[in-house]
PDB file of C-alpha atoms in Angstrom:
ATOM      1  CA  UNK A  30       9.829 -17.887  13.731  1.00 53.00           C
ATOM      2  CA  UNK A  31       9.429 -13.974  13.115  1.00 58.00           C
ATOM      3  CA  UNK A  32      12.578 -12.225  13.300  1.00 74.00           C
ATOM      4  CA  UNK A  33      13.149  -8.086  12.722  1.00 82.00           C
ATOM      5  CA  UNK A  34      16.633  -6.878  11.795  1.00 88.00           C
ATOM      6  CA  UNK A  35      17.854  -4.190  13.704  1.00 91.00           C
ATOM      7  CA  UNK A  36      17.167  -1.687  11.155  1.00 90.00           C
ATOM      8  CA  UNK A  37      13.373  -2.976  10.523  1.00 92.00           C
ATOM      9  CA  UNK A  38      12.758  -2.192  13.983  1.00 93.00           C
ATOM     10  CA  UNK A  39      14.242   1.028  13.713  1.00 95.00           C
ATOM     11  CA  UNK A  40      11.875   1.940  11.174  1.00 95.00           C
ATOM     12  CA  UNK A  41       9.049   0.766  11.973  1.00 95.00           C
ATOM     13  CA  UNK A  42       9.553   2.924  15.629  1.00 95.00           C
ATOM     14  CA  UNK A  43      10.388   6.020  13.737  1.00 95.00           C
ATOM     15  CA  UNK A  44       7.367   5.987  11.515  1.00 94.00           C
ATOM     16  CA  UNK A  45       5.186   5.372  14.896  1.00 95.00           C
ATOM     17  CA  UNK A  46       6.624   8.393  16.163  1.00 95.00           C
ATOM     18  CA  UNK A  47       6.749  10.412  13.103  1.00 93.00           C
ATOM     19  CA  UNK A  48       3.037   9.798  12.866  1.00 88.00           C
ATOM     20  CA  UNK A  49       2.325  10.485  16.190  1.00 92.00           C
ATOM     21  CA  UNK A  50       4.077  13.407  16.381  1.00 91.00           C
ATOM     22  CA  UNK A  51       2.589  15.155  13.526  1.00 84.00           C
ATOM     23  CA  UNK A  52      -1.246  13.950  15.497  1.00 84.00           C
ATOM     24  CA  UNK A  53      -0.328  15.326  18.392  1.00 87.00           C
ATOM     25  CA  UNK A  54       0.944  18.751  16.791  1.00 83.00           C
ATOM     26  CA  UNK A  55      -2.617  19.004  14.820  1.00 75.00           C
ATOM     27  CA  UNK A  56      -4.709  21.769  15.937  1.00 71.00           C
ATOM     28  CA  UNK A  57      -7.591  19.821  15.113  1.00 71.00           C
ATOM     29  CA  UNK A  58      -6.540  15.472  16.130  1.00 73.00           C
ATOM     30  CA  UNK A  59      -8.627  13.023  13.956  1.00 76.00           C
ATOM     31  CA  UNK A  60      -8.707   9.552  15.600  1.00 84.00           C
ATOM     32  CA  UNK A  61      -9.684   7.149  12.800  1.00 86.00           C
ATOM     33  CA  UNK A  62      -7.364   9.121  11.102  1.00 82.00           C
ATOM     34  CA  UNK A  63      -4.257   8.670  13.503  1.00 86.00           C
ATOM     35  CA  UNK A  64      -6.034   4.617  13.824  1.00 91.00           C
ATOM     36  CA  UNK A  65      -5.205   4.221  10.308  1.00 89.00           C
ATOM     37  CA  UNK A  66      -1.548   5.503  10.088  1.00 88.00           C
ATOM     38  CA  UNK A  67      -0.642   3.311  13.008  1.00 93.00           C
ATOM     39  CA  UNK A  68      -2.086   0.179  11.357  1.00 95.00           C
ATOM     40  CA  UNK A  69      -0.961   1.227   7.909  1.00 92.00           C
ATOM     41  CA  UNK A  70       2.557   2.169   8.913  1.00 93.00           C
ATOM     42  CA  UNK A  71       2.668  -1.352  10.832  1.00 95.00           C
ATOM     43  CA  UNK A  72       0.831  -3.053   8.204  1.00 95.00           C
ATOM     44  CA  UNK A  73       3.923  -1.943   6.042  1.00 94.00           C
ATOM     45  CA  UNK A  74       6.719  -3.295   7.662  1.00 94.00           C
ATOM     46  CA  UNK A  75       5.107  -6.844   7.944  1.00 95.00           C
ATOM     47  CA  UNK A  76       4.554  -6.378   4.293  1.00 95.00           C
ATOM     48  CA  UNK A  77       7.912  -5.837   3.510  1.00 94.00           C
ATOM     49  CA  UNK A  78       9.010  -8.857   5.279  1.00 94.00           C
ATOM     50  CA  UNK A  79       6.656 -10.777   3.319  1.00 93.00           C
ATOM     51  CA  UNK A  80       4.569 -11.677   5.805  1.00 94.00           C
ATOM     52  CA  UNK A  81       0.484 -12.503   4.861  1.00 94.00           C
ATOM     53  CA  UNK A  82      -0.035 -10.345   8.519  1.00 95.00           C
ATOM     54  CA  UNK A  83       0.789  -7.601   6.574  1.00 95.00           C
ATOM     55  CA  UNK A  84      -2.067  -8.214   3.880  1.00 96.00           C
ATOM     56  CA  UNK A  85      -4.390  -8.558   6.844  1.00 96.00           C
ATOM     57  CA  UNK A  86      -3.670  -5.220   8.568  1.00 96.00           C
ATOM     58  CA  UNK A  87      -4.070  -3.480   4.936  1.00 95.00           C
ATOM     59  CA  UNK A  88      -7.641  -4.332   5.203  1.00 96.00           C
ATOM     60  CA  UNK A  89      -7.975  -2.498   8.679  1.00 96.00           C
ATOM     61  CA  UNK A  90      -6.265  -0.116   6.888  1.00 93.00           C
ATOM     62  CA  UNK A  91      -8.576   0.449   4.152  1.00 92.00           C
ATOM     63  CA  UNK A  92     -11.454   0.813   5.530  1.00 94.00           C
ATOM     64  CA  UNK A  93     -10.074   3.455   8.357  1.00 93.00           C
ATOM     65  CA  UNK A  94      -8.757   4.959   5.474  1.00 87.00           C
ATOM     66  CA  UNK A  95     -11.937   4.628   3.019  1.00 91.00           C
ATOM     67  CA  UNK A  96     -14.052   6.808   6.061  1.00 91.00           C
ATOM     68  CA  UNK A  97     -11.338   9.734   6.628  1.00 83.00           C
ATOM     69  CA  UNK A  98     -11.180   9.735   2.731  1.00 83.00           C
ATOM     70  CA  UNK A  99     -15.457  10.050   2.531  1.00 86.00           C
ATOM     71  CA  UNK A 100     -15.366  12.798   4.943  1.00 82.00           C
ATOM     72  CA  UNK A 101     -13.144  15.183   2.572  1.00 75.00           C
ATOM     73  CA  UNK A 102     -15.270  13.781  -0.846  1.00 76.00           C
ATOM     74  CA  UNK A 103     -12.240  12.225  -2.038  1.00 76.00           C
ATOM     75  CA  UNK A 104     -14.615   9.404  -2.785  1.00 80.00           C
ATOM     76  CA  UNK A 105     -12.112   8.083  -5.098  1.00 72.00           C
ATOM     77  CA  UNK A 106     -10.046   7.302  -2.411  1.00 77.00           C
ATOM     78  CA  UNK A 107     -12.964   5.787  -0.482  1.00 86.00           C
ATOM     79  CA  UNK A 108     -14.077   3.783  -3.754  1.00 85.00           C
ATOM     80  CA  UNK A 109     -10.915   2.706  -4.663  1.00 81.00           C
ATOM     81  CA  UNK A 110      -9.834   1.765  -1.450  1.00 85.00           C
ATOM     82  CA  UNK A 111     -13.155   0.130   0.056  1.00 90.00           C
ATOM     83  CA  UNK A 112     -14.328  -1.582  -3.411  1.00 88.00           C
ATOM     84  CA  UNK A 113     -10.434  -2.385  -4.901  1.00 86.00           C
ATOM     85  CA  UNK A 114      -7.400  -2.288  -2.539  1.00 87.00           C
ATOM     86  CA  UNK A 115      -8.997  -4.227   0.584  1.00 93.00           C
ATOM     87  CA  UNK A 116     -10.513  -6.947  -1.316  1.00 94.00           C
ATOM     88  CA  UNK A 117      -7.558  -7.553  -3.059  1.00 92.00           C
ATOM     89  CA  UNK A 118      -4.979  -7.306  -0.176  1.00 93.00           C
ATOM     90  CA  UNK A 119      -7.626  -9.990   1.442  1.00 96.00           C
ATOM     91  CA  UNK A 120      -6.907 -12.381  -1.661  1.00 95.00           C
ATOM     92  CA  UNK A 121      -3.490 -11.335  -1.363  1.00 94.00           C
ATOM     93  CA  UNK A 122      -3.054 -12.730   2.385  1.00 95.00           C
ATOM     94  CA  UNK A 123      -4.941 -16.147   0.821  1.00 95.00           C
ATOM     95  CA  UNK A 124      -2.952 -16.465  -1.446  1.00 94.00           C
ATOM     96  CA  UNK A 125       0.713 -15.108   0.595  1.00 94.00           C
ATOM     97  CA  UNK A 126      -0.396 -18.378   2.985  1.00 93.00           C
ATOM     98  CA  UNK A 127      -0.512 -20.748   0.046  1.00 93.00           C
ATOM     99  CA  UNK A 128       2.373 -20.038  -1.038  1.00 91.00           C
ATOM    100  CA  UNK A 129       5.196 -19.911   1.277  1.00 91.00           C
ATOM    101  CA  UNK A 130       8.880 -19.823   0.743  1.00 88.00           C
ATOM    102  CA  UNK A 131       9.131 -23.030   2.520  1.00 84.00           C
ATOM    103  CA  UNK A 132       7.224 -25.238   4.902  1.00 79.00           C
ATOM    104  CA  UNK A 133       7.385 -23.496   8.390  1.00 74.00           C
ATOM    105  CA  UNK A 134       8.216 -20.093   7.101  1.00 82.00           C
ATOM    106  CA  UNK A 135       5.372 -17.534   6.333  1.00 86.00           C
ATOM    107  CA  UNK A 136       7.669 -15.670   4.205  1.00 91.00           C
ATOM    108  CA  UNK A 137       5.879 -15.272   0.645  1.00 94.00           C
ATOM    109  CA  UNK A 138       7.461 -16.900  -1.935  1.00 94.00           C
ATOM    110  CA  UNK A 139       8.502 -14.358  -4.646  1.00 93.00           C
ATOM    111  CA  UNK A 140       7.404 -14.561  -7.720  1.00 92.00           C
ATOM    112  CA  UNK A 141       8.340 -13.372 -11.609  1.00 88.00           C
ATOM    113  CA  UNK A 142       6.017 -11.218 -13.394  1.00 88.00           C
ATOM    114  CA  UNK A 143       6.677 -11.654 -17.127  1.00 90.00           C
ATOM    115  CA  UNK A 144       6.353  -9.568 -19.843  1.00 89.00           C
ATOM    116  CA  UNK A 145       3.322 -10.791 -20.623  1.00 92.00           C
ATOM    117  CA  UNK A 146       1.886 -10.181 -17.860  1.00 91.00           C
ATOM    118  CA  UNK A 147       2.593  -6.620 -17.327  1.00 93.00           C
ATOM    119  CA  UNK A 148       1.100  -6.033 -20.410  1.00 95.00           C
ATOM    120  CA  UNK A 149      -2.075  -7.441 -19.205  1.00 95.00           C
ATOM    121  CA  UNK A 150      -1.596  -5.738 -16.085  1.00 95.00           C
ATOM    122  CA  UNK A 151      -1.385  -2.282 -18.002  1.00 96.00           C
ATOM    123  CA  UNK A 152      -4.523  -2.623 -20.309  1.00 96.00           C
ATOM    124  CA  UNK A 153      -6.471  -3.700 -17.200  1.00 95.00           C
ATOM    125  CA  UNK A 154      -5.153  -0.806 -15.103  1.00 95.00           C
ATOM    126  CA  UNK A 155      -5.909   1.688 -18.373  1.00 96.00           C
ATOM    127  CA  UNK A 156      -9.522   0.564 -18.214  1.00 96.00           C
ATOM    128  CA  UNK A 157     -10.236   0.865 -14.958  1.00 92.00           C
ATOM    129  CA  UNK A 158      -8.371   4.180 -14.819  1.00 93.00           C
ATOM    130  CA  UNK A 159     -10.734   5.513 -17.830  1.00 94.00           C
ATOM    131  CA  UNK A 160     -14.450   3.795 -15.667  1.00 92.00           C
ATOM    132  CA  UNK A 161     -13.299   5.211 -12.428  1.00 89.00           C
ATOM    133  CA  UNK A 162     -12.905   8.753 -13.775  1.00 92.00           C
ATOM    134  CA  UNK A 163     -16.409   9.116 -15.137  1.00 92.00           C
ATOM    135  CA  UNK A 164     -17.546   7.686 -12.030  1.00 89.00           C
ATOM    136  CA  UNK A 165     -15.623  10.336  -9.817  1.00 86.00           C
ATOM    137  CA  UNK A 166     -16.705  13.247 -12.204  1.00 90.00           C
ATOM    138  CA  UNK A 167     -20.352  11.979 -11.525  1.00 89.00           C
ATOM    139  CA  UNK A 168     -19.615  11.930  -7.784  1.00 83.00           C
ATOM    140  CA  UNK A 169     -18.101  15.258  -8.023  1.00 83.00           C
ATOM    141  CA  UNK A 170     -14.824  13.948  -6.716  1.00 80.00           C
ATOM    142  CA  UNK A 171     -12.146  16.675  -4.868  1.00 79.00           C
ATOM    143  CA  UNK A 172      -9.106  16.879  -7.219  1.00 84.00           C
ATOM    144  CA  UNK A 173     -10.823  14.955 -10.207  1.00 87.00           C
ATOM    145  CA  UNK A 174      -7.338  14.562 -11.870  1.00 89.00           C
ATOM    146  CA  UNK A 175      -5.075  13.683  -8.923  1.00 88.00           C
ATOM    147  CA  UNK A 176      -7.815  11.300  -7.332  1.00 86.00           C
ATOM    148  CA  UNK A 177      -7.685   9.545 -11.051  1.00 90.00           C
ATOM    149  CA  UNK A 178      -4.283   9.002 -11.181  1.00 92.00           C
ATOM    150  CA  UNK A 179      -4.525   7.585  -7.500  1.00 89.00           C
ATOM    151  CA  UNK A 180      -6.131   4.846  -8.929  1.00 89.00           C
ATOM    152  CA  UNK A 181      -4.417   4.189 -11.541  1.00 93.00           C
ATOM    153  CA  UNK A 182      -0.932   3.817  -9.216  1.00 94.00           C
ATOM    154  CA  UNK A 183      -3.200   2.062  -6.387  1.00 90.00           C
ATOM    155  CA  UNK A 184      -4.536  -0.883  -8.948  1.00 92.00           C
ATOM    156  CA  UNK A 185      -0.894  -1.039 -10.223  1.00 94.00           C
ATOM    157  CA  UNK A 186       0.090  -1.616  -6.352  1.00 93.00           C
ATOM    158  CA  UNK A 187      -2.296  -3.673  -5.656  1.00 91.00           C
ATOM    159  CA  UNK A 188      -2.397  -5.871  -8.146  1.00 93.00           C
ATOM    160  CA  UNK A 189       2.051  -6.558  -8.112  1.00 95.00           C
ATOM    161  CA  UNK A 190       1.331  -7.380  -4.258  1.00 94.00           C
ATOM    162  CA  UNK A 191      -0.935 -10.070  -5.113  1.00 94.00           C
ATOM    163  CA  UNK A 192       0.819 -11.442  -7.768  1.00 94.00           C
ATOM    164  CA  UNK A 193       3.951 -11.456  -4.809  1.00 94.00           C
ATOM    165  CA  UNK A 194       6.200  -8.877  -7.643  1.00 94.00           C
ATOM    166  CA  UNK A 195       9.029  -7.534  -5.548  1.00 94.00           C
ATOM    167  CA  UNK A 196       7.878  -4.129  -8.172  1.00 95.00           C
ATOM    168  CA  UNK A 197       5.213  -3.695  -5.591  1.00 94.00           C
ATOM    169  CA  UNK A 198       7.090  -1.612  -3.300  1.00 94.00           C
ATOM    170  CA  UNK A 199       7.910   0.681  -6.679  1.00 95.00           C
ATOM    171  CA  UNK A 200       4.116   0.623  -7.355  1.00 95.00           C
ATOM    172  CA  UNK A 201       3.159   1.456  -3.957  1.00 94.00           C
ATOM    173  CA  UNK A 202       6.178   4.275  -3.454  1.00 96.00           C
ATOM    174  CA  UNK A 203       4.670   6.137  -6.913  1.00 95.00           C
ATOM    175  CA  UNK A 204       1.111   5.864  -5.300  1.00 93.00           C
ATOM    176  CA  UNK A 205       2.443   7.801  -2.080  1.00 94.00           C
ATOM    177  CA  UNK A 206       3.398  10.180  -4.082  1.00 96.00           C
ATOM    178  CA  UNK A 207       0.299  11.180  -5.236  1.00 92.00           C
ATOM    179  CA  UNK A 208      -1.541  10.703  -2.058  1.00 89.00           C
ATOM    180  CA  UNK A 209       0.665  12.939  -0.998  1.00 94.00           C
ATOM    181  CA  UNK A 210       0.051  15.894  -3.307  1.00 91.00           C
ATOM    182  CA  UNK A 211      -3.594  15.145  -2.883  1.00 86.00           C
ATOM    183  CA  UNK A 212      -3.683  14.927   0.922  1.00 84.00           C
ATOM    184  CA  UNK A 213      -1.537  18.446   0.950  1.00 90.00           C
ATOM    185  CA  UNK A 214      -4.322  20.030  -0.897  1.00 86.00           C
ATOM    186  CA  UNK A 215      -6.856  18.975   1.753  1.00 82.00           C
ATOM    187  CA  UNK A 216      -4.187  19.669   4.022  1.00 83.00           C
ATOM    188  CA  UNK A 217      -4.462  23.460   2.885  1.00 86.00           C
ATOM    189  CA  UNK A 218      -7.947  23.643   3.498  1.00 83.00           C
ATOM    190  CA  UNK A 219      -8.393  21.804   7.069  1.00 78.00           C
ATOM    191  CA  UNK A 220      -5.115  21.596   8.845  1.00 77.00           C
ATOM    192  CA  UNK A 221      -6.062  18.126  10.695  1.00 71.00           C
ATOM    193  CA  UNK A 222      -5.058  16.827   7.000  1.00 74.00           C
ATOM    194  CA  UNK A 223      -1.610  17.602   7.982  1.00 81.00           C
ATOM    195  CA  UNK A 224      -1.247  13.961  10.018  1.00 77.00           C
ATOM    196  CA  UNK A 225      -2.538  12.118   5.883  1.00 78.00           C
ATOM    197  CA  UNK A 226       0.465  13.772   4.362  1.00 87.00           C
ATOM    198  CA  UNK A 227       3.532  12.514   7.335  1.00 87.00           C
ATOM    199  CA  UNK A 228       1.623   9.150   6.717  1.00 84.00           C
ATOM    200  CA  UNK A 229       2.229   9.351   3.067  1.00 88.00           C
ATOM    201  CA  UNK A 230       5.669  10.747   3.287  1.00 94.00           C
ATOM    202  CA  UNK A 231       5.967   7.685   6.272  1.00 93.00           C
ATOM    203  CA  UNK A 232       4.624   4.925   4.202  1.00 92.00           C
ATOM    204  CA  UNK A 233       6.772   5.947   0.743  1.00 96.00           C
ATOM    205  CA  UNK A 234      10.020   5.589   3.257  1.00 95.00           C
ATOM    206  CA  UNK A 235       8.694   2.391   4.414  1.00 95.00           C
ATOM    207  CA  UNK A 236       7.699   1.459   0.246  1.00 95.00           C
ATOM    208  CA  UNK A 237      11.433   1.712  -1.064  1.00 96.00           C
ATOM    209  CA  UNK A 238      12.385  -0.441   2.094  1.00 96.00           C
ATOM    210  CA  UNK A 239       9.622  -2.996   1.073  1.00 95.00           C
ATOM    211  CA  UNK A 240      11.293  -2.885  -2.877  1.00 96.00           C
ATOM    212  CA  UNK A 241      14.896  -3.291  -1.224  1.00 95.00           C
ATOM    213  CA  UNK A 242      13.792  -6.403   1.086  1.00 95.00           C
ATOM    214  CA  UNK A 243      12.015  -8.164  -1.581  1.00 95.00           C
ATOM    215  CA  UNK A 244      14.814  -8.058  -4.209  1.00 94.00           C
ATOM    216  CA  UNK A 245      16.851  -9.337  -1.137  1.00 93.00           C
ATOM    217  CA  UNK A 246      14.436 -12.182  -0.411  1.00 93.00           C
ATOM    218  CA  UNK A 247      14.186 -12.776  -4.188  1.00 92.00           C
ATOM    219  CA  UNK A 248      17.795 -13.380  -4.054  1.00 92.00           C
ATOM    220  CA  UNK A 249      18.202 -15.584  -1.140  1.00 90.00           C
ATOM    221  CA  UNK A 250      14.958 -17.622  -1.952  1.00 89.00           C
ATOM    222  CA  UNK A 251      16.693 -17.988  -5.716  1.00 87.00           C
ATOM    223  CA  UNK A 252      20.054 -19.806  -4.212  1.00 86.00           C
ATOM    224  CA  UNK A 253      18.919 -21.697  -2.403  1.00 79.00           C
ATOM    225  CA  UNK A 254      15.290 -23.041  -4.434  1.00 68.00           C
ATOM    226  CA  UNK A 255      15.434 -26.420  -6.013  1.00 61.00           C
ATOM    227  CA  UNK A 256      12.974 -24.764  -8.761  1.00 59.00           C
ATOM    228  CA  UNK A 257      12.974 -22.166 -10.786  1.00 57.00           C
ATOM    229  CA  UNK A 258      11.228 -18.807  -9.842  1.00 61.00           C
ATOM    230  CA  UNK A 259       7.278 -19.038 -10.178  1.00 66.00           C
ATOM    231  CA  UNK A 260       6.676 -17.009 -13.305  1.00 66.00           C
ATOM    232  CA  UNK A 261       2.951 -14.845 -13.620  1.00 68.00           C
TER     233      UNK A 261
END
């Protein structure tokens, strides 16, 4: 049974309008662009509910997203997102259906991330971090230095929604932040940008809201288990 609180619904309406707002106020309206902030900003909400729906959309997502990014050479937007985020939020939905919070309920069960593997987490996001930049240099990427750190932040977010980390939301927030700054530079140039950076702006609202919910279903899932929280 799939239930929205008052305030999830609330959201999810705003960021609809919010995005379509700013599309319809472009002098120059994108549609695969405006396609992809729908289904990202809806893909969000189901997300932050836990639900493997959520991972399913973010694959729609990413490739919209990978084309409007190929069109303004941010190809390490396109790269990161087409070759690394929707591959692994399609593992991620495999893997948010295996594991539910009970039987019945396609809530996600939440799991721990230790120590240990953050650590592991960190040298792995380091080294793809340091391969992607040559790559992008080679490409001749927009932004070289903001498009890096994008996928540095986007592997971290990735990567903590797979593992079901309630820090994905944190990941994901720190990732709009600098899709943000780097869609307000295209913005600059070509105005129909404009619509990338209310998306961003959209999504980081609906990121904290995914941290909040998680911590909330981390709680709730931890009174009432008859285990102990799945440690990664």
């Amino acid at each position: 049974r799939r239930t929205f609180r008052p305030a999830e619904l609330c959201l999810w309406l705003f960021s609809l309008v919010a995005v379509t707002v700013a599309f319809l106020l472009s002098a120059e309206r994108d549609g695969i662009t405006f396609a992809a902030t729908l289904i990202g900003v809806t893909a969000l909400i189901f997300v932050a509910k836990g639900d493997p729906i959520g991972q399913v959309l973010t694959v729609v997502f990413a490739v919209l997203y990978s084309i409007a990014s190929y069109r303004y050479a941010y190809y390490g937007e396109m790269i990161t997102y087409l070759g690394m985020s929707a591959p692994i939020a399609a593992l991620a939905a495999i893997a948010w259906y295996r594991h539910p919070y009970e039987e019945g309920n396609r809530e996600v069960k939440v799991a721990k991330l230790t120590g240990r593997g953050f650590l592991l987490l960190s040298l792995l996001a380091a080294l793809v971090t340091a391969a992607f930049y040559f790559i992008l240099r080679a490409l001749g990427t927009a932004n070289l230095e903001v498009s890096t750190l994008s996928v540095t932040t986007s592997f971290f977010a990735a990567s903590l929604t797979f593992l079901r980390s309630p820090f994905y939301g944190l990941a994901y927030g720190a990732n709009d932040l600098v899709l943000i700054v780097l869609w307000t530079l295209a913005a600059l140039e070509n105005p129909s940008e404009w619509t990338m950076v209310v998306c961003f702006v959209i999504f980081f609202l609906n990121d904290l809201y995914g941290f909040f919910n998680w911590g909330r279903m981390k709680k709730k899932q931890s009174a009432t288990a008859t285990e102990n929280t799945e440690k990664i």
